[in-house]
Amino acid sequence: MKRAKTGWWALAGATGQQWAGRSTDAARRMMLAVVAGTLVATSVASIPSPATALERMTLTAPGAPEDLVETLRLSSLLLVSRDEGHVDTSSLMATARAEYGRLIPLLYDHGYYAPTISVLIDGREASEISPLSTPAQIDRVEVIVTTGPLFTFGRVEIDPLAPDTVLPEGFASGQPARSTMVRAALAEALDAWRGLGHAQADVQTQDVVANHNTAELNVRLSLAPGPRLRFGAVVPQGNERTRSNRIIAIAGLPRGETHDPEAMDEGQTRLRDTGAFSSVVLRTAERANPDGSIDIEAQVVEAPPRRLGFGVEYDSESGVQLTGFWLHRNFLGGAERLRLEASIDGIAARTGGLGVTLDARYTRPATINRDTDLELGTRVMRLDERDYMADAFEADAALVRRFGDNLLASGGVQLRYERAEYGGTSSNFGTLGLPVSLTYDSRDTPLNATEGHYLSATIMPYFGFGQTEHGARLRFDARSYADFGSEGRVVLAGRAQVGAIVGSALDATPRGFLFYSGGGGTVRGLPFQSLGVAGPPASGGRGLVTASGELRVRVNDSLTLATFADAGWVSAGPLRGASDWQAGGGVGLRYDTPIGPLRLDLATPLRRNASALGSSSYQIYLGIGQAF
């Protein structure tokens, strides 16, 4: 067991007693001399030895389970210090003295309450070596851990418990007495009371006794639930640019209703999701109000309001796409977002030409209620595609409502005008649409999902003017991910897309509404938008079906290999009429970066449609994030 330490703290105490009773001036002079001498000695002793010859450093725990031994080695301050190259004598001695306190809690966590820890410096116990006499050289460091018996729980009791409280199965008589299990059981008991509105529930008394004769740990915890409380005022703290009333509205805690920790967690999430704050903590006040309510402190740290970003994607057929954005995360002092974005595509493209898009979008969180955002947007586009060229303008307004963590619904209005040239003709298309969408997203990481599902369905009835007939556009996108390895080492991903336009005829539908297949978003290996409806004039279709499958195998922490196959089908009518299909497949590399995986795909056609005949036998795709 760790022995009592001696050192300059004990010496200073003795010196203080030795000089007690002397004259004040004399005592002051003598104390200054002693302190100065001590500091000099300590400084000299701390100078790294010019010849440190550490030959061996080991940690052993005879008879201990292998997983515990591995935990001790990974947690050892001495082994970490050695691996980092800190092997001068002064550093080793300081680390050796701290090793005892590092390892004892780990042994308690595993149920060992009578351990013996010996840290030997060239055969001498580290705790017995004075800090004033650091060895000039250290050759051998040995850490020997004797765990002693594994303790089990004897009598265990937590009282009183809230109704329907379920404690961990491991917190029972006869089970290994891990200290982590005691903490877990206590947390469950307190959380149960707090979940019923007892916000100030806490431990009143605790009696934890290790019986070394029977190797049992007896635990008795007495709780004080306190009164049932209601939500009081939300009190913002730390905000300088964001108005307090907007923080209160976004947090959305129901004042006057029973205090609920889950509601507080949801309020924190809503505040974080605005992007206006780099840190958000909702904390219950220490004291309740006389009326039975308790205030909530909203401690926030505001993020820098402005952000710039850019992106690059490359497709060997459609060329380079450059995107850039400017974002203000607290535009009007209410956590509103204003995002201005510009993109240029078709740079060095083999088909089509340069396209330009300018987009502005404003988002106001907590509009109407805490879970509903208002989005206003406008977009100007120049499209130069294989079959048509168009100038288009869009303006839209929508309300976006969250239902829990995974479900999102939106509805709004969209005004769109498009002037298009195709097949030697020019047409003006105008629509007033009412888009409604529903999205379910349970993916673990959107840019690099390894498990979960993504389902999105959008329907937009539209009223046509100009040369547009009335109709509706439907789009469905489903993605699923399965992890067959561990921690995302082998992932199978699948995607299906279905689209249809009903009501308006092919030549009375905006070109930007029609569906195409081919390219990175549908069928890799085939030129971008190479499959539509054969003319004259050639155009997109009113029906679309695509399917994609991808197998991703992670080689190491940074590199992943992928193989994939895609297929797409386009029809003249809404999933009927004249149609054709194409397919492609290939292999890819993924390299993890802080902003997402860098993706490189090499794909080749597996089945070409007529319009893709004569195109390159392979396509290259480079971008950030998985293909889906």
XYZ file of C-alpha atoms in Angstrom:
628
model
C 0.000 0.000 0.000
C 1.137 3.559 -0.567
C 3.290 4.660 2.389
C 3.242 8.017 4.159
C 5.134 10.678 2.284
C 7.782 12.966 3.675
C 9.092 16.093 2.031
C 9.414 19.809 2.210
C 5.850 20.266 3.459
C 6.753 18.331 6.631
C 10.056 20.184 6.870
C 8.357 23.558 6.581
C 5.944 22.599 9.365
C 8.792 21.551 11.650
C 10.733 24.710 10.856
C 7.728 26.833 11.738
C 7.504 25.149 15.124
C 11.239 25.384 15.723
C 11.306 29.142 15.399
C 8.093 29.833 17.274
C 8.671 32.197 20.214
C 11.658 34.055 18.705
C 11.508 37.798 18.082
C 9.399 38.793 15.096
C 12.272 40.323 13.074
C 14.672 37.522 13.809
C 12.070 34.914 13.016
C 11.235 36.672 9.740
C 14.912 36.734 8.701
C 15.468 33.113 9.596
C 12.274 32.000 7.829
C 13.292 33.874 4.672
C 16.671 32.153 4.777
C 15.089 28.732 5.187
C 12.549 29.314 2.369
C 15.254 30.640 0.058
C 17.449 27.644 0.767
C 14.558 25.285 0.160
C 13.699 26.937 -3.160
C 17.314 26.743 -4.312
C 17.558 23.088 -3.342
C 14.300 22.308 -5.076
C 15.365 24.170 -8.232
C 18.707 22.363 -8.357
C 17.023 19.017 -7.828
C 14.546 19.718 -10.644
C 17.239 20.340 -13.286
C 16.998 17.435 -15.757
C 19.877 15.016 -15.533
C 22.115 15.225 -18.569
C 22.508 11.451 -18.537
C 19.143 9.773 -18.055
C 19.469 6.062 -18.823
C 15.998 4.543 -18.345
C 16.449 0.894 -19.291
C 13.114 -0.604 -18.264
C 9.629 0.441 -17.201
C 7.006 -2.199 -16.460
C 3.525 -2.493 -14.948
C 2.413 -5.897 -13.689
C -0.665 -7.090 -11.815
C -0.151 -10.780 -10.952
C -3.394 -12.770 -11.060
C -5.534 -9.863 -12.278
C -7.938 -10.266 -15.228
C -6.336 -9.357 -18.542
C -8.869 -6.599 -19.293
C -8.063 -4.936 -15.954
C -4.321 -5.187 -16.622
C -4.833 -3.547 -20.008
C -6.907 -0.762 -18.422
C -4.200 -0.119 -15.831
C -1.506 0.032 -18.491
C -3.497 2.395 -20.686
C -4.192 4.639 -17.680
C -0.734 4.572 -16.120
C 0.762 8.050 -15.918
C 4.260 6.572 -15.977
C 3.730 4.538 -19.151
C 2.087 7.507 -20.876
C 4.976 9.743 -19.781
C 7.494 7.257 -21.178
C 5.643 7.001 -24.509
C 5.658 10.800 -24.772
C 9.397 10.947 -24.128
C 9.287 12.553 -20.659
C 12.011 10.420 -19.043
C 14.197 12.952 -17.241
C 14.549 12.114 -13.555
C 12.565 15.040 -12.139
C 9.590 14.305 -14.423
C 9.695 10.597 -13.641
C 9.750 11.200 -9.888
C 6.815 13.633 -9.998
C 4.846 11.195 -12.152
C 5.721 8.237 -9.931
C 4.312 9.995 -6.856
C 1.064 10.698 -8.739
C 0.762 7.096 -9.958
C -0.769 5.830 -6.718
C -3.710 8.230 -6.883
C -4.176 7.450 -10.586
C -4.530 3.686 -10.232
C -6.485 3.317 -6.973
C -9.803 4.739 -8.356
C -9.507 2.402 -11.371
C -9.252 -0.589 -9.029
C -12.292 0.607 -7.085
C -14.154 0.917 -10.391
C -13.534 -2.799 -10.950
C -14.487 -3.895 -7.429
C -11.071 -4.190 -5.740
C -11.048 -2.320 -2.415
C -7.955 -3.825 -0.759
C -5.221 -3.268 -3.327
C -1.515 -2.848 -2.762
C 0.334 -0.576 -5.179
C 4.102 -0.413 -5.222
C 5.986 2.035 -7.445
C 9.668 1.113 -7.340
C 12.394 3.466 -8.554
C 15.509 1.328 -8.916
C 14.084 -0.870 -6.142
C 13.056 1.969 -3.777
C 9.448 2.926 -3.071
C 8.741 6.249 -4.795
C 6.668 7.562 -1.875
C 9.717 7.197 0.408
C 12.091 9.233 -1.770
C 12.185 12.852 -0.661
C 11.505 15.487 -3.334
C 14.695 17.170 -2.080
C 16.866 14.232 -3.122
C 15.823 13.348 -6.647
C 18.105 10.605 -8.042
C 20.632 11.787 -10.612
C 19.847 8.761 -12.754
C 16.993 6.267 -12.981
C 17.522 2.917 -14.682
C 14.461 0.903 -13.752
C 10.837 1.729 -12.908
C 8.464 -1.023 -11.766
C 4.771 -0.680 -10.942
C 3.427 -3.754 -9.146
C -0.306 -3.946 -8.446
C -1.731 -6.582 -6.124
C -5.491 -6.335 -6.461
C -6.540 -8.303 -3.415
C -9.940 -10.048 -3.427
C -12.784 -9.046 -5.711
C -15.467 -7.506 -3.514
C -19.139 -8.257 -4.053
C -22.161 -6.314 -2.918
C -23.487 -7.316 0.488
C -26.441 -5.241 1.679
C -27.532 -2.642 -0.878
C -30.278 -0.118 -0.263
C -31.408 3.172 -1.784
C -34.383 4.750 -0.104
C -36.836 6.205 -0.873
C -37.219 5.268 -4.549
C -39.608 6.986 -6.927
C -42.424 4.811 -8.297
C -41.379 2.494 -11.146
C -37.661 3.152 -10.616
C -35.540 0.441 -12.238
C -32.022 0.177 -10.833
C -29.188 -1.471 -12.810
C -29.185 -5.274 -12.604
C -25.596 -5.254 -11.381
C -26.543 -3.304 -8.255
C -27.596 -6.329 -6.209
C -26.264 -8.575 -3.463
C -23.674 -11.016 -4.723
C -22.767 -8.983 -7.819
C -19.238 -7.532 -8.303
C -19.065 -4.354 -6.234
C -17.876 -1.938 -8.877
C -17.894 1.678 -7.729
C -19.177 2.613 -11.189
C -22.277 0.512 -10.461
C -22.923 2.431 -7.244
C -22.735 5.716 -9.129
C -24.985 4.382 -11.902
C -27.621 3.205 -9.415
C -27.552 6.524 -7.579
C -27.895 8.422 -10.859
C -30.901 6.287 -11.858
C -32.582 6.870 -8.492
C -32.075 10.634 -8.592
C -33.071 10.902 -12.261
C -36.317 9.065 -11.503
C -37.266 11.604 -8.830
C -36.215 14.532 -11.004
C -38.233 13.127 -13.887
C -41.318 13.435 -11.688
C -40.660 17.103 -11.035
C -38.518 16.850 -7.894
C -35.806 19.071 -9.327
C -33.838 19.324 -6.081
C -33.646 15.608 -5.328
C -30.285 14.807 -3.750
C -28.436 12.446 -1.414
C -29.256 13.016 2.243
C -26.921 10.464 3.821
C -24.604 7.813 2.452
C -23.121 4.840 4.222
C -20.672 2.830 2.101
C -18.576 0.327 4.052
C -16.070 -2.224 2.735
C -15.999 -5.317 4.968
C -12.515 -6.737 4.457
C -13.294 -9.913 6.424
C -16.068 -10.983 4.036
C -14.862 -9.017 0.937
C -18.257 -7.334 0.721
C -19.289 -3.744 0.055
C -22.378 -2.637 1.955
C -24.170 0.375 0.530
C -26.963 2.376 2.096
C -28.000 5.638 0.444
C -30.761 7.842 1.800
C -32.354 10.299 -0.629
C -34.127 13.593 -0.056
C -36.541 14.008 -3.014
C -37.638 17.498 -2.022
C -40.885 19.117 -3.204
C -42.385 18.720 -6.654
C -41.622 21.922 -8.556
C -42.790 23.724 -11.676
C -40.804 25.545 -14.335
C -40.251 29.165 -13.429
C -38.541 31.839 -15.500
C -35.726 31.138 -17.930
C -32.869 33.492 -17.041
C -30.363 33.957 -19.921
C -26.738 34.515 -18.924
C -23.680 35.301 -21.022
C -25.540 36.679 -24.050
C -24.306 39.966 -25.448
C -25.550 40.058 -29.057
C -28.624 37.836 -28.689
C -31.806 39.231 -27.168
C -32.893 37.455 -23.991
C -36.516 37.144 -25.107
C -35.400 35.176 -28.181
C -33.307 32.801 -26.060
C -36.360 32.212 -23.874
C -38.582 31.599 -26.916
C -36.165 29.164 -28.569
C -35.551 27.220 -25.335
C -39.335 26.908 -25.140
C -39.591 25.622 -21.568
C -43.276 25.561 -20.536
C -43.469 27.961 -17.613
C -45.865 26.741 -14.935
C -45.680 23.087 -15.961
C -43.977 20.360 -13.941
C -40.181 20.549 -14.022
C -38.825 17.992 -16.522
C -35.106 17.309 -17.217
C -35.995 15.895 -20.654
C -37.652 19.179 -21.615
C -34.465 20.976 -20.549
C -32.351 18.701 -22.752
C -34.640 19.450 -25.697
C -34.371 23.185 -24.989
C -30.567 22.938 -25.021
C -30.714 21.142 -28.354
C -32.961 23.792 -29.891
C -30.589 26.558 -28.809
C -27.526 24.703 -30.112
C -29.207 23.951 -33.438
C -29.530 27.654 -34.212
C -25.736 27.800 -34.643
C -25.652 31.127 -32.787
C -24.035 29.584 -29.691
C -20.844 27.588 -29.279
C -21.973 26.397 -25.837
C -25.373 26.079 -24.171
C -26.100 24.822 -20.653
C -29.563 24.914 -19.057
C -29.184 24.616 -15.307
C -31.778 24.448 -12.533
C -31.393 27.241 -9.979
C -30.180 26.282 -6.509
C -33.254 27.644 -4.704
C -36.936 27.272 -5.476
C -39.296 30.236 -5.546
C -41.919 30.695 -2.808
C -44.707 29.862 -5.297
C -43.374 26.327 -5.903
C -41.584 27.114 -9.150
C -37.874 27.055 -9.864
C -36.000 29.214 -12.353
C -33.770 27.855 -15.103
C -30.436 29.499 -15.836
C -29.579 29.511 -19.548
C -25.809 29.900 -19.703
C -24.730 30.555 -23.297
C -21.488 31.333 -25.067
C -22.104 33.082 -28.366
C -20.358 31.782 -31.462
C -18.634 34.169 -33.884
C -21.541 35.587 -35.889
C -20.011 35.333 -39.355
C -18.707 32.344 -41.223
C -17.259 31.762 -44.697
C -17.078 28.443 -46.515
C -16.393 26.932 -49.884
C -16.569 23.596 -51.680
C -15.224 21.928 -54.802
C -16.596 18.939 -56.703
C -15.262 17.355 -59.861
C -16.988 15.174 -62.417
C -14.983 14.209 -65.508
C -18.084 14.696 -67.717
C -19.835 17.739 -66.222
C -16.615 19.399 -65.057
C -15.830 21.336 -61.897
C -18.381 22.884 -59.563
C -17.284 25.656 -57.197
C -19.464 26.774 -54.295
C -18.992 29.409 -51.642
C -21.157 30.889 -48.912
C -21.271 33.682 -46.349
C -23.298 33.012 -43.218
C -24.472 35.336 -40.456
C -25.663 33.275 -37.474
C -27.337 36.074 -35.514
C -28.507 38.454 -38.189
C -31.060 40.521 -36.251
C -30.061 39.631 -32.698
C -32.587 36.812 -32.397
C -30.430 33.861 -33.567
C -31.673 34.337 -37.142
C -29.506 32.929 -39.933
C -28.810 34.679 -43.221
C -26.939 32.564 -45.753
C -25.733 33.935 -49.093
C -24.433 31.286 -51.482
C -23.035 31.259 -54.996
C -22.038 28.370 -57.226
C -20.527 27.949 -60.664
C -20.767 24.595 -62.410
C -19.849 23.189 -65.794
C -16.253 24.454 -65.671
C -14.328 22.491 -68.335
C -17.423 20.329 -68.934
C -17.606 17.965 -71.907
C -21.329 18.618 -72.309
C -23.385 21.690 -71.521
C -21.755 24.915 -70.423
C -21.273 27.218 -67.459
C -24.100 27.444 -64.982
C -24.422 30.030 -62.212
C -26.646 30.036 -59.130
C -27.073 32.815 -56.576
C -29.060 31.953 -53.470
C -30.130 33.918 -50.371
C -31.909 32.261 -47.455
C -33.171 33.674 -44.157
C -34.182 31.440 -41.235
C -35.916 32.589 -38.065
C -36.102 29.922 -35.341
C -39.042 29.596 -32.948
C -41.635 31.251 -35.151
C -45.256 30.529 -34.123
C -43.906 28.068 -31.532
C -40.599 26.710 -30.246
C -40.475 23.870 -32.810
C -41.358 25.837 -35.951
C -38.904 27.868 -38.035
C -39.688 30.385 -40.756
C -37.626 30.151 -43.939
C -37.561 32.778 -46.691
C -35.488 32.278 -49.809
C -34.767 33.586 -53.263
C -32.656 32.094 -56.048
C -31.457 33.202 -59.475
C -30.096 30.569 -61.893
C -28.498 30.260 -65.314
C -28.712 26.616 -66.434
C -26.745 25.354 -69.448
C -27.521 21.659 -69.710
C -27.252 18.978 -72.367
C -30.805 19.467 -73.721
C -31.687 23.040 -72.804
C -30.549 26.445 -71.587
C -32.651 28.378 -69.097
C -32.694 31.461 -66.904
C -34.814 30.957 -63.808
C -35.921 32.852 -60.723
C -37.450 31.382 -57.568
C -38.849 32.878 -54.371
C -40.255 30.786 -51.557
C -41.536 30.931 -48.004
C -42.013 27.947 -45.738
C -42.690 26.896 -42.172
C -40.505 24.015 -40.982
C -41.733 21.998 -37.995
C -39.730 19.490 -35.950
C -41.413 16.480 -34.370
C -38.904 14.894 -32.013
C -35.320 14.144 -32.966
C -35.892 12.475 -36.333
C -39.028 13.821 -38.005
C -39.268 17.101 -39.927
C -42.230 18.521 -41.851
C -42.473 21.644 -43.957
C -45.068 23.446 -46.008
C -45.064 26.700 -47.914
C -45.404 28.507 -51.193
C -43.011 28.838 -54.144
C -43.108 31.234 -57.079
C -40.955 30.239 -60.063
C -40.348 31.763 -63.482
C -38.226 30.122 -66.151
C -37.306 31.164 -69.695
C -35.937 28.156 -71.549
C -34.507 27.430 -74.971
C -34.623 23.841 -76.183
C -35.064 22.027 -79.479
C -34.843 25.284 -81.419
C -37.767 26.858 -79.536
C -38.102 29.312 -76.667
C -40.721 29.035 -73.908
C -41.737 30.922 -70.792
C -42.776 28.757 -67.853
C -44.314 30.105 -64.672
C -45.585 28.242 -61.612
C -47.071 28.997 -58.225
C -46.398 25.899 -56.148
C -47.451 24.694 -52.704
C -44.659 22.324 -51.644
C -45.212 19.992 -48.691
C -42.494 17.625 -47.469
C -41.919 15.081 -44.735
C -38.431 13.859 -43.751
C -37.411 11.107 -41.363
C -33.686 10.934 -40.575
C -32.166 8.492 -38.084
C -28.644 8.404 -39.567
C -25.788 8.556 -37.093
C -23.732 10.984 -39.231
C -25.337 12.549 -42.330
C -22.072 13.055 -44.267
C -20.724 9.601 -43.425
C -23.569 7.412 -42.215
C -22.864 3.891 -40.965
C -26.323 3.021 -39.664
C -29.868 4.343 -39.704
C -32.384 5.402 -42.322
C -33.306 8.488 -44.322
C -36.759 8.902 -45.896
C -37.953 12.024 -47.673
C -41.224 12.589 -49.512
C -42.178 15.852 -51.259
C -45.313 16.742 -53.189
C -45.793 20.133 -54.811
C -49.091 20.906 -56.536
C -48.574 23.892 -58.841
C -50.693 26.338 -60.791
C -49.191 27.088 -64.174
C -49.102 30.308 -66.148
C -47.322 31.261 -69.341
C -46.872 27.969 -71.194
C -47.168 25.806 -68.065
C -50.161 23.595 -67.400
C -51.420 22.858 -63.877
C -49.927 19.762 -62.281
C -48.003 18.307 -59.367
C -44.422 17.160 -58.852
C -43.702 14.237 -56.513
C -40.313 13.089 -55.276
C -39.373 10.237 -52.924
C -35.882 9.450 -51.620
C -35.057 6.480 -49.355
C -31.629 5.530 -47.955
C -30.628 2.793 -45.551
C -27.337 1.887 -43.875
C -26.264 -1.306 -42.104
C -23.027 -1.808 -40.165
C -21.916 -5.425 -40.463
C -18.567 -4.880 -38.762
C -17.802 -2.947 -35.615
C -17.669 0.850 -35.434
C -18.439 1.246 -39.127
C -15.748 -1.041 -40.528
C -18.064 -2.800 -43.020
C -21.076 -0.745 -44.144
C -23.693 -1.644 -46.728
C -25.591 1.392 -48.035
C -28.595 1.469 -50.340
C -30.615 4.209 -51.997
C -33.813 4.394 -54.066
C -35.326 7.487 -55.734
C -38.726 7.833 -57.374
C -40.080 10.911 -59.123
C -43.242 11.708 -61.075
C -44.962 14.693 -62.661
C -48.718 14.431 -63.069
C -51.114 16.784 -64.791
C -48.963 18.898 -67.097
C -47.817 17.520 -70.449
C -44.139 17.053 -71.239
C -43.910 20.184 -73.401
C -45.962 22.213 -70.882
C -43.718 21.508 -67.879
C -40.777 23.699 -66.820
C -37.461 22.201 -67.932
C -36.133 22.468 -64.399
C -38.954 20.235 -63.114
C -38.207 17.297 -65.451
C -36.176 14.246 -64.421
C -32.880 12.967 -65.797
C -30.577 10.074 -64.961
C -26.790 9.935 -65.126
C -24.053 11.531 -63.040
C -22.946 11.532 -59.425
C -26.434 11.914 -57.928
C -28.087 9.073 -59.840
C -25.979 6.721 -62.015
C -22.224 7.037 -61.731
C -20.270 6.013 -64.818
C -22.734 7.668 -67.212
C -22.541 11.318 -68.303
C -24.489 13.867 -66.269
C -28.172 13.969 -67.309
C -27.413 11.666 -70.249
C -30.717 9.780 -69.922
C -33.964 11.611 -70.547
C -36.654 11.152 -73.180
C -35.637 10.831 -76.819
C -36.935 13.664 -78.992
C -37.570 15.451 -80.962
C -36.865 17.498 -79.000
C -34.879 15.554 -76.427
C -35.808 16.470 -72.850
C -36.109 15.192 -69.346
C -38.898 12.816 -68.404
C -41.987 12.883 -66.202
C -41.014 9.688 -64.423
C -37.813 8.562 -62.680
C -36.666 5.485 -60.781
C -33.087 4.961 -59.572
C -31.420 2.390 -57.327
C -27.917 2.380 -55.846
C -25.938 0.003 -53.666
C -22.539 0.595 -52.084
C -20.240 -1.528 -49.929
C -17.722 0.405 -47.802
C -14.842 -1.329 -46.012
C -12.668 0.709 -43.679
C -8.997 -0.209 -43.935
C -7.737 1.983 -41.062
C -8.789 5.058 -39.119
C -8.471 7.295 -42.196
C -8.941 5.185 -45.335
C -12.050 3.384 -46.623
C -12.476 1.357 -49.815
C -15.821 1.237 -51.629
C -17.471 -0.617 -54.482
C -20.832 0.396 -55.920
C -23.467 -0.163 -58.611
C -26.196 2.270 -59.785
C -29.131 2.019 -62.182
C -31.602 4.609 -63.486
C -34.837 4.586 -65.501
C -36.626 7.584 -67.071
C -40.056 7.617 -68.715
C -41.995 10.124 -70.828
C -45.095 9.824 -68.638
C -45.441 9.632 -64.871
C -43.832 6.173 -64.540
C -45.230 5.005 -67.873
C -44.859 5.575 -71.621
C -41.655 5.625 -73.686
C -38.697 4.877 -71.453
C -35.070 3.735 -71.248
C -32.611 2.773 -68.543
C -28.888 2.788 -67.851
C -26.498 1.341 -65.255
C -22.976 1.934 -63.995
C -20.599 0.707 -61.328
C -17.119 1.123 -59.993
C -14.790 1.475 -57.046
C -13.835 4.345 -54.770
C -11.633 5.653 -51.981
C -12.713 7.641 -48.928
C -10.219 9.590 -46.824
C -11.515 10.995 -43.538
C -11.012 14.719 -42.903
C -12.331 16.982 -40.097
C -15.123 18.231 -42.403
C -16.124 14.835 -43.776
C -14.729 12.066 -45.975
C -12.897 13.116 -49.137
C -14.480 10.935 -51.843
C -12.866 9.673 -55.048
C -14.968 7.400 -57.276
C -13.985 5.753 -60.563
C -17.032 4.426 -62.419
C -17.729 2.794 -65.770
C -20.974 2.166 -67.718
C -22.619 -1.230 -67.273
C -25.463 -0.401 -69.661
C -25.516 2.684 -71.893
C -28.573 4.348 -73.351
C -28.495 5.666 -76.907
C -27.620 9.250 -75.939
C -24.583 8.051 -73.979
C -23.076 6.020 -76.827
C -19.643 7.290 -77.736
C -19.082 8.861 -74.315
C -16.014 8.086 -72.234
C -15.623 4.549 -70.933
C -15.143 5.848 -67.391
C -16.101 8.781 -65.178
C -14.227 10.261 -62.197
C -15.964 11.919 -59.247
C -14.243 13.904 -56.482
C -15.994 15.631 -53.613
C -16.596 15.887 -49.848
C -19.021 13.471 -48.216
C -20.374 10.113 -49.299
C -22.302 9.877 -52.573
C -25.408 9.268 -50.431
